[in-house]
Tab-separated table of C-alpha atoms and ligand atoms in Angstrom:
chain	number	residue	atom	x	y	z
S	572	UNK	CA	62.316	117.147	144.344
S	573	UNK	CA	62.751	118.751	147.785
S	574	UNK	CA	60.720	122.043	148.948
S	575	UNK	CA	63.105	124.153	149.236
S	576	UNK	CA	61.641	127.215	150.370
S	577	UNK	CA	58.024	128.421	151.028
S	578	UNK	CA	56.589	131.751	149.734
S	579	UNK	CA	54.047	133.108	151.746
S	580	UNK	CA	51.314	136.023	150.769
S	581	UNK	CA	50.025	138.639	153.144
S	582	UNK	CA	46.097	138.887	153.652
S	583	UNK	CA	43.862	141.753	154.289
S	584	UNK	CA	46.959	143.886	155.627
S	585	UNK	CA	48.171	144.815	152.088
S	586	UNK	CA	45.654	147.268	152.195
S	587	UNK	CA	46.569	148.472	155.846
S	588	UNK	CA	48.134	151.976	153.732
S	589	UNK	CA	50.072	153.423	156.919
S	590	UNK	CA	50.027	150.833	159.051
S	591	UNK	CA	51.338	147.762	156.480
S	592	UNK	CA	55.006	147.824	158.128
S	593	UNK	CA	53.507	147.285	161.270
S	594	UNK	CA	51.322	144.648	160.140
S	595	UNK	CA	54.531	143.078	158.366
S	596	UNK	CA	56.296	143.156	161.082
S	597	UNK	CA	54.118	141.668	163.151
S	598	UNK	CA	53.248	138.289	161.011
S	599	UNK	CA	57.024	137.822	160.473
S	600	UNK	CA	57.313	137.569	164.373
S	601	UNK	CA	54.080	135.738	164.589
S	602	UNK	CA	55.407	133.159	161.839
S	603	UNK	CA	58.627	133.220	163.492
S	604	UNK	CA	57.398	132.222	166.833
S	605	UNK	CA	54.667	129.442	165.133
S	606	UNK	CA	57.876	127.932	163.731
S	607	UNK	CA	60.350	127.917	166.694
S	608	UNK	CA	61.177	124.449	166.729
S	609	UNK	CA	62.380	124.562	162.865
S	610	UNK	CA	66.235	125.726	164.202
S	611	UNK	CA	67.706	126.084	160.218
S	612	UNK	CA	64.938	127.817	158.956
S	613	UNK	CA	65.396	131.338	157.344
S	614	UNK	CA	62.526	134.183	157.508
S	615	UNK	CA	62.593	137.284	155.258
S	616	UNK	CA	59.900	139.921	155.040
S	617	UNK	CA	59.519	141.804	152.109
S	618	UNK	CA	56.794	144.591	151.150
S	619	UNK	CA	54.642	141.865	150.018
S	620	UNK	CA	55.425	138.908	150.532
S	621	UNK	CA	57.664	136.559	153.370
S	622	UNK	CA	60.086	134.260	152.507
S	623	UNK	CA	61.306	131.011	154.117
S	624	UNK	CA	64.116	129.253	153.271
S	625	UNK	CA	64.072	125.796	154.676
S	626	UNK	CA	67.806	124.645	154.700
S	627	UNK	CA	66.625	121.571	155.384
S	628	UNK	CA	63.935	121.405	157.556
S	629	UNK	CA	60.827	119.745	156.428
S	630	UNK	CA	58.774	121.573	154.073
S	631	UNK	CA	55.740	119.816	154.851
S	632	UNK	CA	55.545	120.172	158.499
S	633	UNK	CA	56.442	123.786	158.278
S	634	UNK	CA	53.273	124.345	156.015
S	635	UNK	CA	51.061	122.687	158.807
S	636	UNK	CA	52.274	124.959	161.206
S	637	UNK	CA	51.554	128.197	158.693
S	638	UNK	CA	47.887	127.283	158.104
S	639	UNK	CA	46.843	128.236	161.364
S	640	UNK	CA	49.094	131.735	161.209
S	641	UNK	CA	46.236	134.301	160.588
S	642	UNK	CA	47.346	137.105	158.518
S	643	UNK	CA	48.271	134.543	155.349
S	644	UNK	CA	45.979	134.613	152.454
S	645	UNK	CA	48.129	131.930	150.407
S	646	UNK	CA	51.592	130.130	150.417
S	647	UNK	CA	53.386	127.709	148.118
S	648	UNK	CA	56.067	125.633	148.299
S	649	UNK	CA	58.996	126.092	146.046
S	650	UNK	CA	61.431	124.032	144.701
S	651	UNK	CA	64.667	124.688	143.829
S	652	UNK	CA	66.843	122.736	140.596
S	653	UNK	CA	70.155	124.192	139.231
S	654	UNK	CA	70.341	126.422	136.855
S	655	UNK	CA	70.107	125.225	133.613
S	656	UNK	CA	67.070	124.844	131.276
S	657	UNK	CA	66.541	120.725	131.016
S	658	UNK	CA	66.786	120.912	134.999
S	659	UNK	CA	63.747	123.395	134.626
S	660	UNK	CA	61.534	121.895	132.202
S	661	UNK	CA	62.010	118.409	133.997
S	662	UNK	CA	61.026	119.585	137.278
S	663	UNK	CA	57.741	121.711	135.552
S	664	UNK	CA	56.699	118.424	134.248
S	665	UNK	CA	56.904	116.498	137.161
S	666	UNK	CA	55.125	118.817	139.419
S	667	UNK	CA	52.499	119.402	136.561
S	668	UNK	CA	52.112	115.600	136.559
S	669	UNK	CA	51.354	115.625	140.113
S	670	UNK	CA	48.653	118.320	139.721
S	671	UNK	CA	47.236	116.847	136.921
S	672	UNK	CA	43.310	116.441	135.800
S	673	UNK	CA	42.118	116.115	132.468
S	674	UNK	CA	42.209	119.622	130.354
S	675	UNK	CA	43.595	121.567	132.897
S	676	UNK	CA	44.768	124.651	131.764
S	677	UNK	CA	48.021	126.220	132.801
S	678	UNK	CA	50.560	129.494	132.625
S	679	UNK	CA	53.855	129.470	133.018
S	680	UNK	CA	55.068	133.050	134.764
S	681	UNK	CA	58.721	133.370	134.755
S	682	UNK	CA	60.735	136.160	136.512
S	683	UNK	CA	64.568	137.087	136.237
S	684	UNK	CA	66.664	138.400	138.749
S	685	UNK	CA	69.441	136.936	137.100
S	686	UNK	CA	69.825	138.908	134.082
S	687	UNK	CA	73.002	136.924	132.394
S	688	UNK	CA	71.186	134.230	132.361
S	689	UNK	CA	71.227	132.754	128.319
S	690	UNK	CA	67.398	132.895	127.955
S	691	UNK	CA	65.172	135.600	128.812
S	692	UNK	CA	61.476	135.171	130.399
S	693	UNK	CA	60.090	135.322	127.355
S	694	UNK	CA	62.193	132.316	125.781
S	695	UNK	CA	61.548	130.675	129.187
S	696	UNK	CA	57.645	130.948	128.865
S	697	UNK	CA	57.591	129.459	125.524
S	698	UNK	CA	60.645	126.778	126.530
S	699	UNK	CA	58.673	125.594	129.342
S	700	UNK	CA	55.125	126.074	128.147
S	701	UNK	CA	55.826	123.362	124.867
S	702	UNK	CA	57.798	121.062	127.016
S	703	UNK	CA	54.702	120.998	129.595
S	704	UNK	CA	51.979	120.511	126.564
S	705	UNK	CA	54.367	117.605	124.444
S	706	UNK	CA	54.910	116.074	128.092
S	707	UNK	CA	51.636	116.602	129.891
S	708	UNK	CA	47.881	115.803	127.826
S	709	UNK	CA	45.554	117.099	127.642
S	710	UNK	CA	46.132	120.653	128.921
S	711	UNK	CA	46.191	123.900	127.759
S	712	UNK	CA	47.645	127.475	127.963
S	713	UNK	CA	45.356	130.154	129.610
S	714	UNK	CA	46.662	133.532	130.515
S	715	UNK	CA	43.298	134.198	132.504
S	716	UNK	CA	42.640	132.338	135.346
S	717	UNK	CA	44.434	129.059	134.917
S	718	UNK	CA	43.723	125.940	137.136
S	719	UNK	CA	47.806	125.676	137.762
S	720	UNK	CA	50.180	128.638	137.824
S	721	UNK	CA	53.427	127.628	137.427
S	722	UNK	CA	55.821	130.505	138.826
S	723	UNK	CA	59.447	130.331	137.384
S	724	UNK	CA	62.521	132.784	139.420
S	725	UNK	CA	65.621	132.614	137.986
S	726	UNK	CA	67.892	133.813	140.653
S	727	UNK	CA	72.045	133.771	141.101
S	728	UNK	CA	71.878	130.630	143.329
S	729	UNK	CA	69.358	128.370	140.875
S	730	UNK	CA	65.942	128.436	139.444
S	731	UNK	CA	63.303	128.627	141.658
S	732	UNK	CA	59.759	126.524	140.490
S	733	UNK	CA	56.349	126.581	142.336
S	734	UNK	CA	53.088	125.468	141.075
S	735	UNK	CA	51.158	124.670	143.837
S	736	UNK	CA	49.220	127.346	146.387
S	737	UNK	CA	47.374	126.660	149.650
S	738	UNK	CA	44.901	128.386	151.029
S	739	UNK	CA	46.205	130.647	154.635
S	740	UNK	CA	43.932	130.873	157.684
S	741	UNK	CA	43.129	134.553	156.629
S	742	UNK	CA	42.242	137.530	158.928
S	743	UNK	CA	44.805	139.426	160.167
S	744	UNK	CA	48.124	138.990	162.378
S	745	UNK	CA	47.480	138.542	166.182
S	746	UNK	CA	48.381	141.567	168.069
S	747	UNK	CA	47.565	143.677	165.904
S	748	UNK	CA	44.092	144.980	166.673
S	749	UNK	CA	45.001	145.219	170.501
S	750	UNK	CA	44.234	143.307	173.468
S	751	UNK	CA	41.085	141.925	174.954
S	752	UNK	CA	39.700	139.569	177.969
S	753	UNK	CA	38.067	136.432	176.543
S	754	UNK	CA	35.468	134.803	179.036
S	755	UNK	CA	36.146	131.515	179.243
S	756	UNK	CA	33.765	129.048	180.283
S	757	UNK	CA	34.293	125.448	179.526
S	758	UNK	CA	31.202	125.419	176.776
S	759	UNK	CA	31.324	125.069	173.453
S	760	UNK	CA	30.817	128.960	172.281
S	761	UNK	CA	33.513	130.775	174.334
S	762	UNK	CA	36.856	128.965	172.400
S	763	UNK	CA	34.727	129.993	169.302
S	764	UNK	CA	34.731	133.304	170.354
S	765	UNK	CA	38.381	133.636	171.015
S	766	UNK	CA	39.485	131.865	167.765
S	767	UNK	CA	37.190	134.418	166.403
S	768	UNK	CA	38.515	137.128	168.131
S	769	UNK	CA	42.366	136.056	167.786
S	770	UNK	CA	41.481	135.748	163.549
S	771	UNK	CA	40.679	139.770	163.216
S	772	UNK	CA	44.276	139.975	164.731
S	773	UNK	CA	43.324	140.734	168.475
S	774	UNK	CA	45.541	139.214	171.320
S	775	UNK	CA	43.722	137.667	173.744
S	776	UNK	CA	43.337	136.728	177.470
S	777	UNK	CA	41.228	134.312	179.308
S	778	UNK	CA	39.371	134.991	182.424
S	779	UNK	CA	38.090	131.854	184.105
S	780	UNK	CA	35.474	131.938	186.754
S	781	UNK	CA	34.819	129.049	188.961
S	782	UNK	CA	33.715	127.439	192.356
S	783	UNK	CA	35.483	125.116	194.084
S	784	UNK	CA	34.059	122.724	195.539
S	785	UNK	CA	31.075	123.422	193.761
S	786	UNK	CA	32.971	122.818	190.436
S	787	UNK	CA	35.559	119.924	190.180
S	788	UNK	CA	39.198	120.824	189.074
S	789	UNK	CA	38.395	118.758	185.611
S	790	UNK	CA	35.906	121.741	185.376
S	791	UNK	CA	39.020	124.058	185.739
S	792	UNK	CA	41.793	121.749	183.866
S	793	UNK	CA	39.058	121.252	180.986
S	794	UNK	CA	39.082	125.383	180.637
S	795	UNK	CA	43.266	125.268	180.427
S	796	UNK	CA	42.738	122.484	177.847
S	797	UNK	CA	40.542	124.616	175.492
S	798	UNK	CA	42.550	127.706	175.980
S	799	UNK	CA	45.759	125.669	174.842
S	800	UNK	CA	43.775	124.828	171.882
S	801	UNK	CA	43.462	128.770	171.443
S	802	UNK	CA	47.208	129.229	171.352
S	803	UNK	CA	48.141	127.271	168.306
S	804	UNK	CA	46.503	130.671	166.875
S	805	UNK	CA	48.676	132.960	169.484
S	806	UNK	CA	51.555	131.373	170.775
S	807	UNK	CA	51.034	131.746	174.505
S	808	UNK	CA	47.611	133.057	176.507
S	809	UNK	CA	47.272	134.178	179.989
S	810	UNK	CA	44.501	132.275	181.943
S	811	UNK	CA	43.045	134.134	184.716
S	812	UNK	CA	41.158	132.322	187.454
S	813	UNK	CA	38.997	133.553	189.145
S	814	UNK	CA	37.420	132.130	192.631
S	815	UNK	CA	33.855	133.011	192.532
S	816	UNK	CA	32.096	130.754	195.215
S	817	UNK	CA	31.784	133.547	197.791
S	818	UNK	CA	30.287	135.839	195.563
S	819	UNK	CA	27.692	133.070	194.213
S	820	UNK	CA	27.073	131.513	197.428
S	821	UNK	CA	26.229	135.609	198.656
S	822	UNK	CA	24.197	135.752	195.744
S	823	UNK	CA	22.565	132.470	196.216
S	824	UNK	CA	21.701	133.743	200.405
S	825	UNK	CA	20.592	137.216	199.344
S	826	UNK	CA	19.146	137.207	195.668
S	827	UNK	CA	15.639	136.346	194.589
S	828	UNK	CA	15.837	133.029	192.659
S	829	UNK	CA	14.570	134.679	189.285
S	830	UNK	CA	17.103	137.138	189.234
S	831	UNK	CA	20.274	135.117	190.398
S	832	UNK	CA	21.080	134.559	187.019
S	833	UNK	CA	21.582	138.311	185.462
S	834	UNK	CA	23.350	139.605	188.517
S	835	UNK	CA	25.533	136.470	188.556
S	836	UNK	CA	26.309	137.814	185.147
S	837	UNK	CA	26.879	141.459	186.106
S	838	UNK	CA	29.325	140.760	188.424
S	839	UNK	CA	31.238	138.505	186.314
S	840	UNK	CA	31.418	141.315	183.992
S	841	UNK	CA	32.353	143.883	186.591
S	842	UNK	CA	35.196	141.395	188.089
S	843	UNK	CA	36.276	140.946	184.045
S	844	UNK	CA	36.590	144.559	183.216
S	845	UNK	CA	38.461	145.472	186.243
S	846	UNK	CA	40.841	142.471	185.305
S	847	UNK	CA	40.999	144.374	181.393
S	848	UNK	CA	41.602	147.923	183.037
S	849	UNK	CA	44.589	146.392	185.256
S	850	UNK	CA	45.754	144.788	182.073
S	851	UNK	CA	45.492	147.230	179.215
S	852	UNK	CA	42.526	145.397	177.690
S	853	UNK	CA	40.356	147.360	175.292
S	854	UNK	CA	37.650	145.160	175.292
S	855	UNK	CA	35.714	142.097	176.737
S	856	UNK	CA	34.955	138.877	174.689
S	857	UNK	CA	32.244	136.460	175.226
S	858	UNK	CA	30.428	133.491	173.677
S	859	UNK	CA	27.053	134.894	173.660
S	860	UNK	CA	24.391	133.468	170.653
S	861	UNK	CA	21.266	136.117	170.188
S	862	UNK	CA	18.427	133.553	171.660
S	863	UNK	CA	20.616	130.873	172.781
S	864	UNK	CA	20.060	130.510	176.389
S	865	UNK	CA	18.020	132.903	178.916
S	866	UNK	CA	20.874	135.280	179.507
S	867	UNK	CA	21.283	135.813	175.796
S	868	UNK	CA	17.994	137.802	175.067
S	869	UNK	CA	18.810	141.473	174.463
S	870	UNK	CA	17.021	142.299	177.461
S	871	UNK	CA	19.442	140.512	179.156
S	872	UNK	CA	22.421	141.525	177.971
S	873	UNK	CA	20.720	145.044	178.326
S	874	UNK	CA	20.959	144.359	182.221
S	875	UNK	CA	23.988	143.036	182.453
S	876	UNK	CA	25.560	145.273	180.294
S	877	UNK	CA	25.234	148.198	182.341
S	878	UNK	CA	27.736	147.671	185.166
S	879	UNK	CA	30.645	148.716	182.005
S	880	UNK	CA	30.964	151.000	179.131
S	881	UNK	CA	33.393	148.732	177.764
S	882	UNK	CA	33.183	147.222	174.428
S	883	UNK	CA	31.615	143.579	174.630
S	884	UNK	CA	32.359	141.944	171.575
S	885	UNK	CA	29.872	138.777	170.723
S	886	UNK	CA	31.538	137.470	167.752
S	887	UNK	CA	28.749	134.706	167.558
S	888	UNK	CA	25.907	136.790	168.560
S	889	UNK	CA	24.475	135.963	164.802
S	890	UNK	CA	25.425	132.341	164.507
S	891	UNK	CA	22.739	129.432	164.300
S	892	UNK	CA	24.320	126.655	166.997
S	893	UNK	CA	25.164	124.240	164.178
S	894	UNK	CA	28.008	126.895	162.195
S	895	UNK	CA	29.559	127.383	165.822
S	896	UNK	CA	29.808	123.704	166.474
S	897	UNK	CA	31.461	122.952	163.014
S	898	UNK	CA	34.058	125.687	163.730
S	899	UNK	CA	34.707	124.235	166.990
S	900	UNK	CA	35.270	121.078	165.486
S	901	UNK	CA	37.354	123.030	163.117
S	902	UNK	CA	39.488	124.459	165.424
S	903	UNK	CA	39.714	121.215	167.729
S	904	UNK	CA	37.960	122.630	170.604
S	905	UNK	CA	34.049	120.691	170.036
S	906	UNK	CA	35.703	117.019	171.707
S	907	UNK	CA	36.941	118.885	174.959
S	908	UNK	CA	33.828	120.874	175.345
S	909	UNK	CA	31.492	118.435	175.561
S	910	UNK	CA	33.128	116.982	178.526
S	911	UNK	CA	30.174	117.089	181.149
S	912	UNK	CA	32.121	118.830	183.942
S	913	UNK	CA	29.696	121.311	185.571
S	914	UNK	CA	30.443	125.219	185.161
S	915	UNK	CA	29.916	127.225	188.067
S	916	UNK	CA	26.888	129.503	186.241
S	917	UNK	CA	25.334	125.241	185.857
S	918	UNK	CA	25.529	124.465	189.019
S	919	UNK	CA	23.789	127.599	190.564
S	920	UNK	CA	21.948	128.143	187.629
S	921	UNK	CA	18.048	128.607	188.745
S	922	UNK	CA	15.406	126.648	187.519
S	923	UNK	CA	13.637	129.547	186.011
S	924	UNK	CA	15.838	132.675	185.394
S	925	UNK	CA	14.355	135.900	183.960
S	926	UNK	CA	14.303	136.544	180.085
S	927	UNK	CA	13.180	139.939	180.465
S	928	UNK	CA	15.219	141.181	183.330
S	929	UNK	CA	14.465	144.762	184.831
S	930	UNK	CA	17.213	146.712	185.502
S	931	UNK	CA	14.976	148.577	188.255
S	932	UNK	CA	14.301	145.600	190.007
S	933	UNK	CA	18.222	144.359	189.931
S	934	UNK	CA	19.702	147.711	191.356
S	935	UNK	CA	17.043	147.103	194.241
S	936	UNK	CA	18.446	143.800	194.601
S	937	UNK	CA	21.343	144.316	194.413
S	938	UNK	CA	21.576	146.673	197.631
S	939	UNK	CA	21.749	143.926	199.914
S	940	UNK	CA	25.202	142.463	198.248
S	941	UNK	CA	28.200	144.332	199.261
S	942	UNK	CA	29.723	144.722	196.136
S	943	UNK	CA	32.739	146.494	196.285
S	944	UNK	CA	33.853	144.027	198.918
S	945	UNK	CA	32.826	141.068	197.616
S	946	UNK	CA	34.858	142.105	194.245
S	947	UNK	CA	37.888	143.497	195.702
S	948	UNK	CA	38.410	139.957	198.094
S	949	UNK	CA	37.696	138.088	194.725
S	950	UNK	CA	40.261	140.513	193.211
S	951	UNK	CA	42.850	139.574	195.759
S	952	UNK	CA	43.042	136.093	195.048
S	953	UNK	CA	43.061	135.666	191.369
S	954	UNK	CA	45.786	132.979	189.828
S	955	UNK	CA	47.822	134.151	186.906
S	956	UNK	CA	49.103	131.163	184.488
S	957	UNK	CA	50.609	131.252	181.028
S	958	UNK	CA	49.119	128.329	179.230
S	959	UNK	CA	51.113	127.273	176.088
S	960	UNK	CA	49.847	124.919	173.059
S	961	UNK	CA	51.560	121.980	173.312
S	962	UNK	CA	51.500	121.340	177.363
S	963	UNK	CA	48.314	121.739	178.854
S	964	UNK	CA	48.596	120.580	182.141
S	965	UNK	CA	51.718	122.037	183.380
S	966	UNK	CA	51.436	125.741	183.998
S	967	UNK	CA	55.111	127.987	184.260
S	968	UNK	CA	54.664	131.308	185.801
S	969	UNK	CA	52.512	131.040	187.995
S	970	UNK	CA	51.949	134.066	190.286
S	971	UNK	CA	49.193	135.388	192.230
S	972	UNK	CA	47.597	138.636	191.348
S	973	UNK	CA	47.557	140.760	194.339
S	974	UNK	CA	50.546	142.782	193.336
S	975	UNK	CA	47.993	144.054	190.399
S	976	UNK	CA	45.307	145.471	192.632
J	1285	ATP	P1	29.686	128.644	176.605
J	1285	ATP	O1	29.584	127.598	175.595
J	1285	ATP	O2	31.027	129.514	175.794
J	1285	ATP	O3	29.890	127.873	177.482
J	1285	ATP	P2	26.612	129.250	176.958
J	1285	ATP	O4	26.410	129.216	175.346
J	1285	ATP	O5	27.100	128.065	177.503
J	1285	ATP	O6	28.520	129.888	176.487
J	1285	ATP	P3	26.691	130.279	179.415
J	1285	ATP	O7	26.980	129.262	179.794
J	1285	ATP	O8	25.332	131.402	178.973
J	1285	ATP	O9	26.362	130.061	177.419
J	1285	ATP	O10	27.555	131.752	178.950
J	1285	ATP	C1	27.456	132.937	177.784
J	1285	ATP	C2	29.011	133.169	177.933
J	1285	ATP	O11	29.422	133.482	179.175
J	1285	ATP	C3	30.023	132.173	177.435
J	1285	ATP	O12	30.461	132.557	176.270
J	1285	ATP	C4	31.506	132.941	178.442
J	1285	ATP	O13	31.961	133.788	177.342
J	1285	ATP	C5	30.661	133.624	179.482
J	1285	ATP	N1	31.218	132.563	180.618
J	1285	ATP	C6	29.953	131.755	180.991
J	1285	ATP	N2	30.675	130.873	181.982
J	1285	ATP	C7	31.592	131.624	182.378
J	1285	ATP	C8	32.956	130.656	182.875
J	1285	ATP	N3	32.743	130.003	184.314
J	1285	ATP	N4	34.264	131.503	183.391
J	1285	ATP	C9	34.182	132.517	182.104
J	1285	ATP	N5	33.508	133.364	181.308
J	1285	ATP	C10	32.384	132.958	181.533
J	1286	MG	MG1	28.257	127.675	179.300
């Protein structure tokens, strides 16, 4: 028996009232994009379900891809048999046997689109249920929350049966919540922050600061590779590379060491916010988790955040490192992230950064920097590329950013 179709159930979006249509349309598009490699499939989006007809494509492979699409609560492989009760009996028994556990409970739930079929839904429920009890033991019928829910649909072109329900990725369809800029380092945390943002329906663009020659090409590549992992959940991701050497050198020269970190972060945030504005983003996301390092105290956040009123989303704020790591493993970014290439912040990191910086002092110290000039110089030298999920190294569509500023 071969899987002929996959039935996809929507997640939270079923509660979205007037926006429902828009959410379904987005999800439909996202599923289509995720499954582009399967040329023969046909996708139809209904009010409460999405039907994917395989037309000979590999059902297991399609389901593997669907697991990473946000906005799906669950999905089921569906098997088609010819329109005969004997065929249906045989198929239902085989499918239940594959999942069998002692004293399991089940329910048969039949629907009939073809009203000319010789049996009605009650007949079919009874016939198929009796056959299962005869052929598979020990097993019993249970109408409320059975272990296995056997769904049978009689249509004009066959009988469609499903017994298995697999969990989807949950969340909301990517793109339904608007766009935000992800501050992407090469570390463990920011990719996880990106993943969680995507999960709540955001579209993300990655902004990465690097400082050649202090930071290596491998460090840059690592950030690109991590972005590519995230692209698994969203199709493509725009990656914006910010040359940060000039600013870091200026800070090193002009700013007392204990405030260098705070002021560096403020510069990063100012620049990210400018890029966000040009690219119509609505928020900035980072991988900060409260108390993890010196820059991640509330005092630091207050001093750094002061440069903008744009929402700064910190999806990891209350997560423990161990929990962050387990998500990183799940999304396959952990092994990449722990490769030991220096980040621009590590290279210039002062020995003892202030954990409780004073804003008044920060503002005084910044007077010695030509902030506007440094920022506009940097913004004229951005590089933008599109990262896809399979191909890490090759960048399509590489352009400089001058035209935008
Ligand atoms: P991560 O594991 O994401 O690097 P971290 O625990 O090492 O985080 P920091 O290095 O202090 O913490 O960085 C805090 C956040 O600042 C990062 O999660 C990221 O969002 C942002 N950030 C740090 N370095 C960079 C960079 N080079 N480019 C872009 N964003 C950065
Ligand atoms: Mg880091």
